[in-house]
Coordinates of C-alpha atoms and ligand atoms in Angstrom, one line a residue:
M30 CA 0.0 0.0 0.0
K31 CA 1.4 3.4 -1.0
L32 CA 0.7 6.3 1.4
I33 CA 1.5 9.9 0.5
K34 CA 1.2 13.3 2.2
L35 CA -1.7 15.2 0.7
P36 CA -0.5 18.3 -1.0
L37 CA -2.0 21.7 -0.1
E38 CA -4.6 21.7 -2.9
F39 CA -6.0 18.5 -1.6
Q40 CA -5.9 19.7 2.0
K41 CA -8.3 22.6 1.0
A42 CA -10.7 20.1 -0.5
R43 CA -10.5 17.7 2.6
I44 CA -13.7 19.1 4.1
I45 CA -15.6 18.0 1.0
L46 CA -14.5 14.4 1.2
E47 CA -15.0 14.3 4.9
K48 CA -18.6 15.5 4.6
I49 CA -19.3 12.9 2.0
R50 CA -17.7 10.2 4.1
N51 CA -19.6 11.3 7.2
A52 CA -22.8 10.9 5.2
G53 CA -21.9 7.2 4.7
F54 CA -20.5 7.3 1.1
E55 CA -17.1 6.8 -0.4
A56 CA -15.1 9.7 -1.8
Y57 CA -11.7 9.9 -3.4
F58 CA -9.4 12.3 -5.4
V59 CA -9.1 10.9 -8.9
G60 CA -7.7 11.4 -12.3
G61 CA -5.1 13.9 -13.5
S62 CA -4.5 15.6 -10.1
V63 CA -3.5 12.3 -8.5
R64 CA -1.2 11.5 -11.4
D65 CA 0.4 15.0 -11.3
T66 CA 0.8 14.9 -7.5
L67 CA 2.7 11.6 -7.8
L68 CA 4.9 13.1 -10.5
G69 CA 5.6 16.2 -8.3
L70 CA 3.9 18.4 -11.0
P71 CA 1.8 21.5 -10.2
L72 CA -1.9 20.9 -10.0
H73 CA -4.5 22.9 -11.8
D74 CA -7.7 21.3 -10.7
V75 CA -8.8 18.7 -8.2
D76 CA -11.4 16.1 -9.2
I77 CA -13.4 14.2 -6.7
A78 CA -15.3 10.9 -7.3
T79 CA -17.9 9.5 -5.0
S80 CA -20.3 6.6 -4.5
A81 CA -23.0 9.1 -3.7
Y82 CA -25.5 9.8 -6.5
P83 CA -25.8 13.4 -7.7
A84 CA -29.1 13.9 -5.7
E85 CA -27.4 12.6 -2.6
V86 CA -24.4 14.9 -3.1
K87 CA -26.8 17.8 -3.4
Q88 CA -28.4 16.8 -0.1
I89 CA -25.1 16.8 1.7
F90 CA -24.0 20.3 0.6
K91 CA -26.0 23.5 0.8
K92 CA -24.4 25.2 -2.2
T93 CA -24.1 23.2 -5.4
V94 CA -24.3 23.9 -9.1
D95 CA -25.4 21.4 -11.7
T96 CA -22.4 21.7 -14.0
G97 CA -22.7 18.3 -15.7
I98 CA -25.5 16.5 -14.0
E99 CA -26.1 14.1 -16.9
H100 CA -22.6 12.8 -16.4
G101 CA -23.0 12.8 -12.7
T102 CA -21.0 16.0 -12.0
V103 CA -22.1 18.5 -9.4
T104 CA -19.9 21.5 -8.4
V105 CA -19.8 22.0 -4.7
L106 CA -19.1 25.6 -3.6
D107 CA -17.1 26.1 -0.4
H108 CA -15.6 29.4 0.8
G109 CA -15.4 30.8 -2.7
D110 CA -13.9 27.6 -4.2
G111 CA -15.7 25.2 -6.5
Y112 CA -15.0 21.4 -6.4
E113 CA -16.3 19.1 -9.1
V114 CA -17.8 16.0 -7.5
T115 CA -18.6 13.2 -9.9
T116 CA -20.5 10.0 -9.1
F117 CA -18.7 6.8 -9.9
R118 CA -20.0 5.7 -13.3
T119 CA -19.6 3.3 -16.2
E120 CA -20.0 4.4 -19.8
S121 CA -21.3 2.7 -22.9
T122 CA -19.6 3.4 -26.3
Y123 CA -19.7 6.7 -28.1
Q124 CA -22.0 6.2 -31.1
D125 CA -21.9 9.8 -32.2
Y126 CA -18.2 10.1 -31.1
R127 CA -19.0 13.2 -29.1
R128 CA -20.3 11.9 -25.8
P129 CA -21.1 8.4 -24.5
D130 CA -24.5 7.0 -25.4
S131 CA -25.4 6.4 -21.8
V132 CA -23.8 6.8 -18.5
E133 CA -24.7 4.5 -15.6
F134 CA -24.1 5.6 -12.0
V135 CA -22.5 2.9 -9.9
R136 CA -21.4 2.5 -6.3
S137 CA -18.1 0.8 -7.0
L138 CA -14.8 2.7 -7.3
E139 CA -13.3 -0.2 -9.3
D140 CA -16.0 0.1 -12.0
D141 CA -15.3 3.9 -12.2
L142 CA -11.5 3.4 -12.5
K143 CA -12.0 0.7 -15.1
R144 CA -13.6 3.1 -17.6
R145 CA -10.6 5.5 -17.5
D146 CA -8.3 5.6 -20.5
L147 CA -4.7 5.1 -19.1
T148 CA -3.3 3.3 -16.1
I149 CA -1.7 6.5 -14.9
N150 CA -5.1 8.3 -15.1
A151 CA -6.9 5.5 -13.2
L152 CA -5.4 6.1 -9.8
A153 CA -7.4 7.3 -6.8
L154 CA -6.3 8.9 -3.6
S155 CA -8.1 8.6 -0.2
L156 CA -8.4 11.2 2.5
D157 CA -5.7 9.2 4.5
G158 CA -3.3 9.6 1.6
E159 CA -3.6 6.0 0.4
V160 CA -3.1 5.5 -3.3
I161 CA -5.6 3.1 -4.8
D162 CA -3.9 1.5 -7.8
L163 CA -5.9 -1.3 -9.5
F164 CA -4.3 -1.3 -12.9
G165 CA -0.6 -0.9 -12.3
G166 CA -0.6 2.9 -12.8
L167 CA 2.0 3.5 -10.0
E168 CA 4.5 1.1 -11.7
D169 CA 3.9 2.8 -15.1
L170 CA 4.4 6.2 -13.6
K171 CA 7.7 5.0 -12.2
K172 CA 8.8 3.5 -15.6
G173 CA 7.5 6.5 -17.6
L174 CA 5.0 4.3 -19.5
I175 CA 1.7 5.2 -21.2
K176 CA -0.5 2.2 -21.2
A177 CA -4.2 1.7 -21.8
V178 CA -6.5 0.3 -19.1
G179 CA -7.8 -3.1 -20.3
N180 CA -7.6 -4.2 -23.9
P181 CA -6.4 -1.2 -25.9
N182 CA -8.2 -2.3 -29.1
E183 CA -11.5 -2.4 -27.4
R184 CA -10.9 0.9 -25.5
Y185 CA -10.0 2.7 -28.7
H186 CA -13.1 1.3 -30.4
E187 CA -15.2 2.6 -27.6
D188 CA -13.7 6.1 -27.9
A189 CA -11.1 6.8 -30.6
L190 CA -10.1 10.1 -28.9
R191 CA -8.2 8.0 -26.4
M192 CA -5.6 7.3 -29.1
M193 CA -4.9 11.0 -29.3
R194 CA -4.8 11.2 -25.5
T195 CA -2.3 8.4 -25.5
V196 CA 0.0 10.3 -27.8
R197 CA -0.7 13.6 -26.1
F198 CA 0.2 12.3 -22.6
A199 CA 3.4 10.6 -23.9
S200 CA 4.5 14.0 -25.2
Q201 CA 3.1 16.0 -22.3
L202 CA 4.9 13.9 -19.7
D203 CA 7.8 12.8 -21.9
F204 CA 6.8 9.2 -21.4
E205 CA 7.0 6.2 -23.8
I206 CA 4.0 4.4 -25.1
E207 CA 3.9 0.7 -24.0
A208 CA 4.3 -1.7 -27.0
T209 CA 0.8 -3.3 -27.1
T210 CA -0.9 0.1 -26.6
L211 CA 1.2 1.7 -29.4
K212 CA 0.4 -1.1 -31.8
A213 CA -3.3 -0.7 -31.1
V214 CA -3.0 3.1 -31.8
A215 CA -1.4 2.4 -35.1
E216 CA -3.9 -0.3 -36.0
N217 CA -7.0 1.8 -35.1
A218 CA -5.8 5.2 -36.2
Y219 CA -8.5 5.3 -38.9
L220 CA -11.2 5.6 -36.2
L221 CA -10.1 9.1 -35.5
E222 CA -11.8 10.3 -38.6
K223 CA -15.2 10.0 -36.8
I224 CA -14.3 12.1 -33.8
A225 CA -15.9 15.6 -33.3
V226 CA -13.6 18.5 -34.1
E227 CA -14.1 20.1 -30.7
R228 CA -12.8 17.1 -28.8
I229 CA -9.8 16.8 -31.2
N230 CA -9.1 20.5 -30.7
V231 CA -8.8 20.2 -26.9
E232 CA -6.3 17.3 -27.2
W233 CA -4.3 19.0 -30.0
T234 CA -4.0 22.2 -28.1
K235 CA -2.9 20.4 -24.9
L236 CA -0.4 18.6 -27.0
L237 CA 1.0 21.8 -28.4
L238 CA 1.2 23.4 -25.0
G239 CA 2.7 20.4 -23.3
K240 CA 6.3 19.7 -22.4
N241 CA 7.4 18.1 -25.7
P242 CA 5.1 19.0 -28.6
K243 CA 7.7 17.7 -31.1
K244 CA 7.5 14.3 -29.6
G245 CA 3.7 14.4 -29.9
I246 CA 3.7 15.5 -33.5
T247 CA 6.3 12.8 -34.4
G248 CA 4.0 10.4 -32.5
F249 CA 1.1 11.5 -34.7
I250 CA 3.1 10.8 -37.8
E251 CA 4.4 7.4 -36.7
T252 CA 1.0 6.2 -35.7
Q253 CA -0.7 7.7 -38.8
L254 CA -3.2 9.5 -36.6
F255 CA -2.8 12.7 -38.5
A256 CA -3.5 11.0 -41.8
Y257 CA -7.0 10.1 -40.6
C258 CA -8.2 13.4 -39.3
P259 CA -9.7 15.8 -41.9
M260 CA -8.4 18.9 -40.2
F261 CA -4.9 17.6 -39.9
K262 CA -4.8 16.7 -43.6
T263 CA -4.8 20.4 -44.6
M264 CA -1.8 20.9 -42.3
D265 CA 0.5 18.3 -43.7
Q266 CA 3.3 20.8 -44.1
V267 CA 3.3 21.2 -40.4
F268 CA 3.9 17.5 -40.0
K269 CA 6.7 17.7 -42.6
K270 CA 8.4 20.7 -41.2
I271 CA 8.0 20.7 -37.4
P272 CA 10.1 17.6 -36.7
S273 CA 13.1 19.4 -38.3
L274 CA 12.8 22.5 -36.1
E275 CA 15.4 22.3 -33.5
Q276 CA 13.6 23.7 -30.5
L277 CA 9.8 23.7 -30.1
H278 CA 8.0 25.0 -27.1
F279 CA 4.8 27.1 -26.9
N280 CA 3.8 29.5 -24.2
N281 CA 0.2 29.9 -25.3
E282 CA -2.4 29.0 -27.8
V283 CA -1.7 32.0 -30.0
T284 CA 2.0 31.3 -30.5
A285 CA 1.2 27.6 -31.1
W286 CA -1.4 28.2 -33.7
T287 CA 0.6 31.0 -35.4
L288 CA 3.5 28.6 -35.9
V289 CA 1.2 25.9 -37.2
C290 CA -0.4 28.4 -39.6
Y291 CA 2.9 29.9 -40.7
L292 CA 4.3 26.5 -41.6
S293 CA 1.3 25.4 -43.6
L294 CA -0.5 28.4 -45.0
D295 CA 0.2 31.5 -47.2
N296 CA -2.4 34.1 -46.2
H297 CA -4.9 35.4 -43.7
K298 CA -7.9 34.0 -45.6
Q299 CA -6.4 30.5 -45.3
V300 CA -5.6 31.1 -41.6
S301 CA -9.2 32.1 -40.9
K302 CA -10.5 29.1 -42.9
L303 CA -8.3 26.6 -41.0
L304 CA -9.1 28.0 -37.6
K305 CA -12.8 28.1 -38.3
A306 CA -12.6 24.4 -39.4
W307 CA -11.0 23.7 -36.1
K308 CA -13.8 25.5 -34.3
C309 CA -11.5 28.0 -32.6
S310 CA -13.0 31.0 -30.9
N311 CA -13.3 34.3 -32.7
E312 CA -11.0 35.9 -30.2
L313 CA -8.3 33.3 -30.8
I314 CA -8.7 33.6 -34.6
A315 CA -8.3 37.4 -34.3
N316 CA -5.2 37.0 -32.1
V317 CA -3.6 34.5 -34.4
Q318 CA -4.3 36.7 -37.4
N319 CA -2.5 39.6 -35.7
C320 CA 0.4 37.5 -34.6
F321 CA 0.6 36.0 -38.2
S322 CA 0.8 39.5 -39.6
A323 CA 3.5 40.5 -37.1
L324 CA 5.5 37.4 -37.9
A325 CA 5.5 38.1 -41.7
L326 CA 6.7 41.6 -40.9
L327 CA 9.4 40.4 -38.6
K328 CA 10.6 38.1 -41.4
I329 CA 11.2 41.0 -43.8
G330 CA 12.3 43.4 -41.1
Q331 CA 10.3 46.4 -42.5
I332 CA 8.0 47.6 -39.7
D333 CA 6.7 51.1 -39.8
A334 CA 4.8 53.0 -37.1
W335 CA 1.4 52.2 -38.6
N336 CA 2.2 48.4 -38.6
L337 CA 3.2 48.7 -34.9
Y338 CA 0.0 50.7 -34.1
T339 CA -2.5 48.4 -35.9
I340 CA -0.9 45.1 -34.9
G341 CA 0.1 46.1 -31.4
L342 CA 3.1 45.3 -29.3
P343 CA 1.7 42.1 -27.6
S344 CA 1.3 40.5 -31.0
F345 CA 4.8 41.4 -32.0
E346 CA 6.1 40.0 -28.8
M347 CA 4.3 36.7 -29.4
A348 CA 5.5 36.7 -33.0
N349 CA 9.0 37.2 -31.6
Y350 CA 8.6 34.1 -29.6
V351 CA 7.6 32.2 -32.8
A352 CA 10.4 33.8 -34.8
D353 CA 12.9 32.4 -32.3
M354 CA 11.8 28.9 -33.3
L355 CA 12.1 29.7 -37.0
G356 CA 15.4 31.4 -36.6
F357 CA 14.5 34.8 -38.1
P358 CA 17.0 37.5 -37.5
R359 CA 15.3 40.5 -35.9
D360 CA 15.8 43.4 -33.5
M361 CA 13.1 43.4 -30.8
T362 CA 14.6 46.2 -28.8
T363 CA 14.2 48.6 -31.7
I364 CA 10.6 47.5 -32.2
Q365 CA 9.8 48.0 -28.5
D366 CA 11.5 51.4 -28.4
S367 CA 9.6 52.4 -31.6
Y368 CA 6.3 51.3 -30.0
K369 CA 7.0 53.4 -26.9
A370 CA 7.7 56.4 -29.1
L371 CA 4.3 56.1 -30.9
P372 CA 2.3 59.3 -30.3
I373 CA -0.8 57.2 -29.6
K374 CA -1.1 53.5 -28.8
N375 CA -4.7 52.9 -29.7
K376 CA -7.8 54.5 -31.3
K377 CA -9.2 55.7 -28.0
E378 CA -6.2 58.0 -27.6
L379 CA -7.0 59.8 -30.8
A380 CA -8.1 63.4 -29.9
I381 CA -10.9 63.4 -32.5
N382 CA -13.7 61.0 -33.2
G383 CA -16.8 60.7 -35.3
G384 CA -18.9 62.7 -32.8
N385 CA -16.6 65.7 -33.2
L386 CA -16.8 65.5 -37.0
I387 CA -20.6 65.4 -37.0
K388 CA -21.2 68.0 -34.3
D389 CA -18.5 70.5 -35.0
L390 CA -17.9 70.1 -38.7
Q391 CA -21.3 69.0 -39.9
F392 CA -20.1 65.7 -41.4
T393 CA -22.8 63.2 -42.2
P394 CA -22.3 59.6 -41.1
G395 CA -20.9 57.6 -44.1
P396 CA -17.8 56.7 -46.0
L397 CA -16.3 60.2 -46.1
L398 CA -16.4 60.4 -42.3
G399 CA -14.7 57.0 -42.0
K400 CA -12.0 57.9 -44.6
T401 CA -11.3 61.2 -42.9
L402 CA -10.8 59.7 -39.5
N403 CA -8.6 57.0 -41.0
T404 CA -6.4 59.5 -42.8
I405 CA -6.1 61.7 -39.7
E406 CA -5.3 58.6 -37.5
K407 CA -2.5 57.6 -39.9
K408 CA -1.0 61.1 -39.9
V409 CA -1.1 61.2 -36.0
V410 CA 0.5 57.8 -35.7
S411 CA 3.3 58.7 -38.2
G412 CA 3.9 62.0 -36.3
E413 CA 2.8 64.1 -39.2
L414 CA 0.0 65.7 -37.2
R415 CA 0.0 66.6 -33.4
N416 CA -2.8 64.8 -31.5
E417 CA -4.7 68.0 -30.6
L418 CA -8.4 68.5 -31.4
S419 CA -8.1 72.0 -32.9
L420 CA -5.3 70.9 -35.2
L421 CA -7.1 67.7 -36.2
E422 CA -10.3 69.6 -37.0
I423 CA -8.4 71.9 -39.3
A424 CA -7.0 68.8 -41.1
A425 CA -10.5 67.3 -41.3
R426 CA -12.0 70.4 -42.8
K427 CA -9.3 70.4 -45.4
I428 CA -10.0 66.8 -46.3
Q429 CA -13.7 67.6 -46.4
N430 CA -13.1 70.5 -48.9
D431 CA -10.7 68.6 -51.1
Ligands
ATP523 P1 -5.1 17.2 -18.2 O1 -5.7 18.2 -17.3 O2 -3.6 17.3 -18.3 O3 -5.8 17.0 -19.5 P2 -6.5 15.1 -16.9 O4 -6.1 13.7 -16.7 O5 -7.1 15.9 -15.7 O6 -5.2 15.8 -17.5 P3 -9.0 15.4 -18.3 O7 -9.2 15.4 -19.7 O8 -9.5 16.5 -17.4 O9 -7.5 15.1 -18.1 O10 -9.7 14.0 -17.7 C1 -9.8 13.7 -16.3 C2 -9.8 12.2 -16.1 O11 -10.9 11.6 -16.8 C3 -8.6 11.5 -16.7 O12 -7.5 11.5 -15.8 C4 -9.1 10.2 -17.0 O13 -9.1 9.4 -15.9 C5 -10.6 10.4 -17.4 N1 -10.8 10.6 -18.9 C6 -10.8 11.7 -19.6 N2 -11.1 11.5 -20.9 C7 -11.2 10.2 -21.0 C8 -11.6 9.3 -22.1 N3 -11.8 9.8 -23.3 N4 -11.7 8.0 -21.8 C9 -11.5 7.5 -20.6 N5 -11.2 8.3 -19.5 C10 -11.1 9.6 -19.7

């Protein structure tokens, strides 16, 4: 029996497990937080699994939110913190490849751990610090092995996303994939074709942001996973070029996607099309577009005040991060200094706006107004005009009369 000292994050959640236990049910910490604790990695969230059914959990705690009640998850609120408490469950296969066809709540921890994907993800931790290891997860953690729980062929047929997770965890933790599991991924790779984009995107993003994305991408190539996913097919240049890049590490989704786009696409239209196909958020698409523009400018080294103003320093700094990986020569200090020297840093700082033009200069809303403001903005940013209302009104009147 392995006993460990509960880390601080678990200590905070102690009270939740104690209350469930005092009500006569079982409760454990489960999943990624147990794995990461045993690996000495920082924890981001703490998942709790229990033999109590959702209605019973809601009876035990005063403040709860139904965050995923159909899957047995209730969020318990305690002193400003929220804890996801999920009833032990078994799952049937995923006919639509988005969510399991049915979820059955059960009272047995073993049944719950059995449905989990990998041995290292199927560990539970009790309040007393006892690690419950029914599938050899502890040994695999020690050996640095990624291994499916049960028969990998069957597990991948139930849910093909698990193949991506297998490769993703191997790269995220820098582990090796156990031989039978690896063979099953290669043999069943074609099943990935059916998985919903949203689920693939989550795993792909976690892979890119993990410890060793190059290893994950190489894993995708070797197992043929990428060949079977429609969204990956349009990115085949990435799969050709990334393995030859010497260093690869991403600090956020924007830099990750910018590099991917830069390696595989030529223009903004294609970037937008690809990211929409991946169902990325509009905010992410806008940020990647900006960073993509900044990267193209860093490559040619011709950045004027207007480029800096419209794209913004944060995008240039992210592009600089990507440029490091691509080995572009560039001078970031000059770019930062030029940005600091800009007379205005965004539209809100412009001393004149549409209201002034309509009220003071009798402009009518329409294309001329927009064009006038844009011309003035460019002149202010380039230093040609001082950012003072009276001066800008004179310039606007001149444009109006031309
Ligand atoms: P990370 O936060 O790094 O992704 P995690 O292990 O917490 O790691 P989640 O995707 O949040 O990952 O999943 C939580 C747990 O749920 C996993 O540890 C695993 O036990 C189980 N799990 C998640 N997805 C699947 C799946 N597709 N099939 C089987 N079990 C899964």
